[in-house]
Amino acid sequence: MFTQLGIIGCGLMGGSFALAAKRAGIVKRVVGYSKSPSTTEQAKRLGIIDASAESALRAVAGSDLILIAVPVSAIEATFKAIRQLIEPGALVMDVGSTKRDVVDAARRVLKDRITSFVPAHPIAGKEVSGIASADATLYQGRQVILTPLQKTPAELVQKATDAWAAVGSNVLRMTPENHDAAFAAVSHLPHILAFAYFNSVARQPAGRDFLSLAGPGFRDFTRIAASNPEIWCDILMANREEILKQTQAFRHTLDAMEHVIRTGNADALEALIRSASDARAGWQMNAGTPGSAR
Amino acid sequence: MFTQLGIIGCGLMGGSFALAAKRAGIVKRVVGYSKSPSTTEQAKRLGIIDASAESALRAVAGSDLILIAVPVSAIEATFKAIRQLIEPGALVMDVGSTKRDVVDAARRVLKDRITSFVPAHPIAGKEVSGIASADATLYQGRQVILTPLQKTPAELVQKATDAWAAVGSNVLRMTPENHDAAFAAVSHLPHILAFAYFNSVARQPAGRDFLSLAGPGFRDFTRIAASNPEIWCDILMANREEILKQTQAFRHTLDAMEHVIRTGNADALEALIRSASDARAGWQMNAGTPGSAR
């Protein structure tokens, strides 16, 4: 399907895609570039890439599939670095957790090469990062959101869809705006709450003692608080408009719970809990496919 | 070790203790009582109890180990119902998630029989409740907090410790006050945040679409939002003083995160995330044993 995959950014996401694409047989050769030469070397030693490139531009040369897997704040600079060598017909994708800023950057920088770009967001990850955590099964059974531009050729969007399907993902299409609103709600806000919650407990005088008593509910609730600070700082800054709408909505429901607790209104409290509990019990991961392109 | 275990409340907690105690060989016979006769029948049919009692009082008659496994708001009424037949030397425990209110109720109701009572809180549970979910391994490797009163005989506290150790738990001792402060922080507040968060997302106009896109981070973060409404309403009401202190502390750290996001202060945001991420990465369940009695 592709002759050469160029990955820019040899971390968990890029490395896992390289492994999965090779295993699926959709790429013959993988060339990788990473800001840190020792990371690129490690990726080669681990057999995740076949050759290391000295620059992002060199990773693009001769590649008909290019995956930009760097933090969202570095995507615009990457576009600038690679623009010249994107060949007509090549497919360029990112894996960023926000899409409006990435599409804006693409419009600014890629100019006529923008028709090669299909913005992608795979809903997959781990709390650990780095090439050593790369995993050929990371994208299996996960959703991948594509937010193609109006002028993107339909056959290129299909190629992108096929590539993600080949590594085991379910592909959906949305607008960048809908994407960013949805992920502010279901991903970015939970991360903020988990970070804020952990800081809140850990910084109390008795915090250490408290934490030593925490059980499995706490463990699962706070798992995402261990996420990579650099990556998450980027995401939260890139999508801050939508995120601040979500924190606002959350404050209203938190206010409501606190109010009924403070005033001792047990019936109202139980109703609020039941509403959340029933909704969560009825939720299933990957159950719906709104706007699905499948 | 014991001749007869009487369990009052045939749900997940009581049923699991009965199964585990029998498997560990520390009780010969189990008598169970439940508010709903059909639940008691089911417990018998499942082989979790040997005999069903028609009242809480009858479950206590002839029992030298009594486990009160009802919602915290029903514990005082249970004390009243069983007080007359608690035999000298018998061990009475509860499994409530709050301890100050339970100790206060015991003082009010049990009077001279209070020397039989050792308040207990096993840090174990599931999002599912009910006798059908009873599990002999529920308490294995979990912490159990005992908050004995000053006048409780040391040998009875030791008996309680041995009973929980026999079903695989690690036993700690604390004051009821320290217990309630700690669990407001590491258990009750996360539940409130998970309930409020789920309501906040589910009630938005596009909530259904948003939820269909949520991934594994969301799944784990919201697992506790599916908890039993009746039980959790009770817990949150019983410990509201400590809980409102914790929501206050949480609001401060949430305010701080929102402020740096709103003002675009990426360095400060990254520092806040890093502080949470490092602390969470260094946390391990059951790692510490403050005030341990082992």
PDB file of N, CA and C in Angstrom, chain B residues 137-167:
ATOM      1  N   THR B 137     -12.742 -13.430  47.342  1.00  0.00           N
ATOM      2  CA  THR B 137     -11.415 -12.795  47.294  1.00  0.00           C
ATOM      3  C   THR B 137     -11.485 -11.263  47.433  1.00  0.00           C
ATOM      4  N   LEU B 138     -12.688 -10.750  47.702  1.00  0.00           N
ATOM      5  CA  LEU B 138     -12.861  -9.286  47.717  1.00  0.00           C
ATOM      6  C   LEU B 138     -11.888  -8.581  48.660  1.00  0.00           C
ATOM      7  N   TYR B 139     -11.593  -9.202  49.797  1.00  0.00           N
ATOM      8  CA  TYR B 139     -10.783  -8.516  50.820  1.00  0.00           C
ATOM      9  C   TYR B 139      -9.306  -8.867  50.747  1.00  0.00           C
ATOM     10  N   GLN B 140      -8.959  -9.738  49.801  1.00  0.00           N
ATOM     11  CA  GLN B 140      -7.554 -10.157  49.699  1.00  0.00           C
ATOM     12  C   GLN B 140      -6.647  -9.023  49.270  1.00  0.00           C
ATOM     13  N   GLY B 141      -5.597  -8.800  50.064  1.00  0.00           N
ATOM     14  CA  GLY B 141      -4.624  -7.763  49.730  1.00  0.00           C
ATOM     15  C   GLY B 141      -5.137  -6.355  49.956  1.00  0.00           C
ATOM     16  N   ARG B 142      -6.317  -6.211  50.534  1.00  0.00           N
ATOM     17  CA  ARG B 142      -6.891  -4.885  50.788  1.00  0.00           C
ATOM     18  C   ARG B 142      -6.570  -4.430  52.205  1.00  0.00           C
ATOM     19  N   GLN B 143      -6.656  -3.118  52.411  1.00  0.00           N
ATOM     20  CA  GLN B 143      -6.473  -2.591  53.756  1.00  0.00           C
ATOM     21  C   GLN B 143      -7.813  -2.566  54.487  1.00  0.00           C
ATOM     22  N   VAL B 144      -7.752  -2.854  55.778  1.00  0.00           N
ATOM     23  CA  VAL B 144      -8.932  -2.707  56.630  1.00  0.00           C
ATOM     24  C   VAL B 144      -8.544  -1.795  57.784  1.00  0.00           C
ATOM     25  N   ILE B 145      -9.327  -0.737  57.963  1.00  0.00           N
ATOM     26  CA  ILE B 145      -9.045   0.208  59.041  1.00  0.00           C
ATOM     27  C   ILE B 145      -9.935  -0.134  60.228  1.00  0.00           C
ATOM     28  N   LEU B 146      -9.338  -0.318  61.384  1.00  0.00           N
ATOM     29  CA  LEU B 146     -10.102  -0.468  62.626  1.00  0.00           C
ATOM     30  C   LEU B 146      -9.961   0.829  63.424  1.00  0.00           C
ATOM     31  N   THR B 147     -11.083   1.282  63.989  1.00  0.00           N
ATOM     32  CA  THR B 147     -11.019   2.487  64.832  1.00  0.00           C
ATOM     33  C   THR B 147     -11.580   2.142  66.213  1.00  0.00           C
ATOM     34  N   PRO B 148     -10.857   1.298  66.982  1.00  0.00           N
ATOM     35  CA  PRO B 148     -11.373   0.839  68.265  1.00  0.00           C
ATOM     36  C   PRO B 148     -11.516   1.982  69.274  1.00  0.00           C
ATOM     37  N   LEU B 149     -12.450   1.823  70.174  1.00  0.00           N
ATOM     38  CA  LEU B 149     -12.633   2.819  71.234  1.00  0.00           C
ATOM     39  C   LEU B 149     -11.613   2.552  72.339  1.00  0.00           C
ATOM     40  N   GLN B 150     -11.412   3.581  73.178  1.00  0.00           N
ATOM     41  CA  GLN B 150     -10.417   3.421  74.240  1.00  0.00           C
ATOM     42  C   GLN B 150     -10.764   2.296  75.202  1.00  0.00           C
ATOM     43  N   LYS B 151     -12.069   2.114  75.439  1.00  0.00           N
ATOM     44  CA  LYS B 151     -12.456   1.098  76.424  1.00  0.00           C
ATOM     45  C   LYS B 151     -12.590  -0.312  75.840  1.00  0.00           C
ATOM     46  N   THR B 152     -12.349  -0.441  74.532  1.00  0.00           N
ATOM     47  CA  THR B 152     -12.436  -1.783  73.926  1.00  0.00           C
ATOM     48  C   THR B 152     -11.287  -2.660  74.448  1.00  0.00           C
ATOM     49  N   PRO B 153     -11.598  -3.859  74.951  1.00  0.00           N
ATOM     50  CA  PRO B 153     -10.538  -4.743  75.459  1.00  0.00           C
ATOM     51  C   PRO B 153      -9.537  -5.080  74.349  1.00  0.00           C
ATOM     52  N   ALA B 154      -8.257  -5.057  74.699  1.00  0.00           N
ATOM     53  CA  ALA B 154      -7.199  -5.295  73.714  1.00  0.00           C
ATOM     54  C   ALA B 154      -7.364  -6.649  73.032  1.00  0.00           C
ATOM     55  N   GLU B 155      -7.834  -7.662  73.807  1.00  0.00           N
ATOM     56  CA  GLU B 155      -7.940  -8.990  73.191  1.00  0.00           C
ATOM     57  C   GLU B 155      -9.048  -9.032  72.127  1.00  0.00           C
ATOM     58  N   LEU B 156     -10.061  -8.188  72.272  1.00  0.00           N
ATOM     59  CA  LEU B 156     -11.123  -8.163  71.259  1.00  0.00           C
ATOM     60  C   LEU B 156     -10.616  -7.482  69.979  1.00  0.00           C
ATOM     61  N   VAL B 157      -9.824  -6.422  70.161  1.00  0.00           N
ATOM     62  CA  VAL B 157      -9.242  -5.749  68.995  1.00  0.00           C
ATOM     63  C   VAL B 157      -8.321  -6.729  68.258  1.00  0.00           C
ATOM     64  N   GLN B 158      -7.614  -7.548  69.035  1.00  0.00           N
ATOM     65  CA  GLN B 158      -6.731  -8.547  68.425  1.00  0.00           C
ATOM     66  C   GLN B 158      -7.538  -9.593  67.647  1.00  0.00           C
ATOM     67  N   LYS B 159      -8.662  -9.990  68.232  1.00  0.00           N
ATOM     68  CA  LYS B 159      -9.543 -10.954  67.550  1.00  0.00           C
ATOM     69  C   LYS B 159     -10.026 -10.387  66.208  1.00  0.00           C
ATOM     70  N   ALA B 160     -10.417  -9.108  66.238  1.00  0.00           N
ATOM     71  CA  ALA B 160     -10.875  -8.451  65.012  1.00  0.00           C
ATOM     72  C   ALA B 160      -9.751  -8.409  63.978  1.00  0.00           C
ATOM     73  N   THR B 161      -8.560  -8.057  64.455  1.00  0.00           N
ATOM     74  CA  THR B 161      -7.391  -8.005  63.573  1.00  0.00           C
ATOM     75  C   THR B 161      -7.131  -9.375  62.941  1.00  0.00           C
ATOM     76  N   ASP B 162      -7.202 -10.415  63.756  1.00  0.00           N
ATOM     77  CA  ASP B 162      -6.950 -11.772  63.252  1.00  0.00           C
ATOM     78  C   ASP B 162      -8.012 -12.204  62.236  1.00  0.00           C
ATOM     79  N   ALA B 163      -9.258 -11.810  62.484  1.00  0.00           N
ATOM     80  CA  ALA B 163     -10.330 -12.195  61.566  1.00  0.00           C
ATOM     81  C   ALA B 163     -10.092 -11.594  60.177  1.00  0.00           C
ATOM     82  N   TRP B 164      -9.753 -10.315  60.131  1.00  0.00           N
ATOM     83  CA  TRP B 164      -9.509  -9.671  58.827  1.00  0.00           C
ATOM     84  C   TRP B 164      -8.235 -10.202  58.178  1.00  0.00           C
ATOM     85  N   ALA B 165      -7.227 -10.467  59.009  1.00  0.00           N
ATOM     86  CA  ALA B 165      -5.993 -11.044  58.456  1.00  0.00           C
ATOM     87  C   ALA B 165      -6.291 -12.408  57.837  1.00  0.00           C
ATOM     88  N   ALA B 166      -7.207 -13.155  58.462  1.00  0.00           N
ATOM     89  CA  ALA B 166      -7.547 -14.489  57.960  1.00  0.00           C
ATOM     90  C   ALA B 166      -8.192 -14.433  56.568  1.00  0.00           C
ATOM     91  N   VAL B 167      -8.910 -13.354  56.275  1.00  0.00           N
ATOM     92  CA  VAL B 167      -9.510 -13.240  54.936  1.00  0.00           C
ATOM     93  C   VAL B 167      -8.584 -12.487  53.971  1.00  0.00           C
TER      94      VAL B 167
END
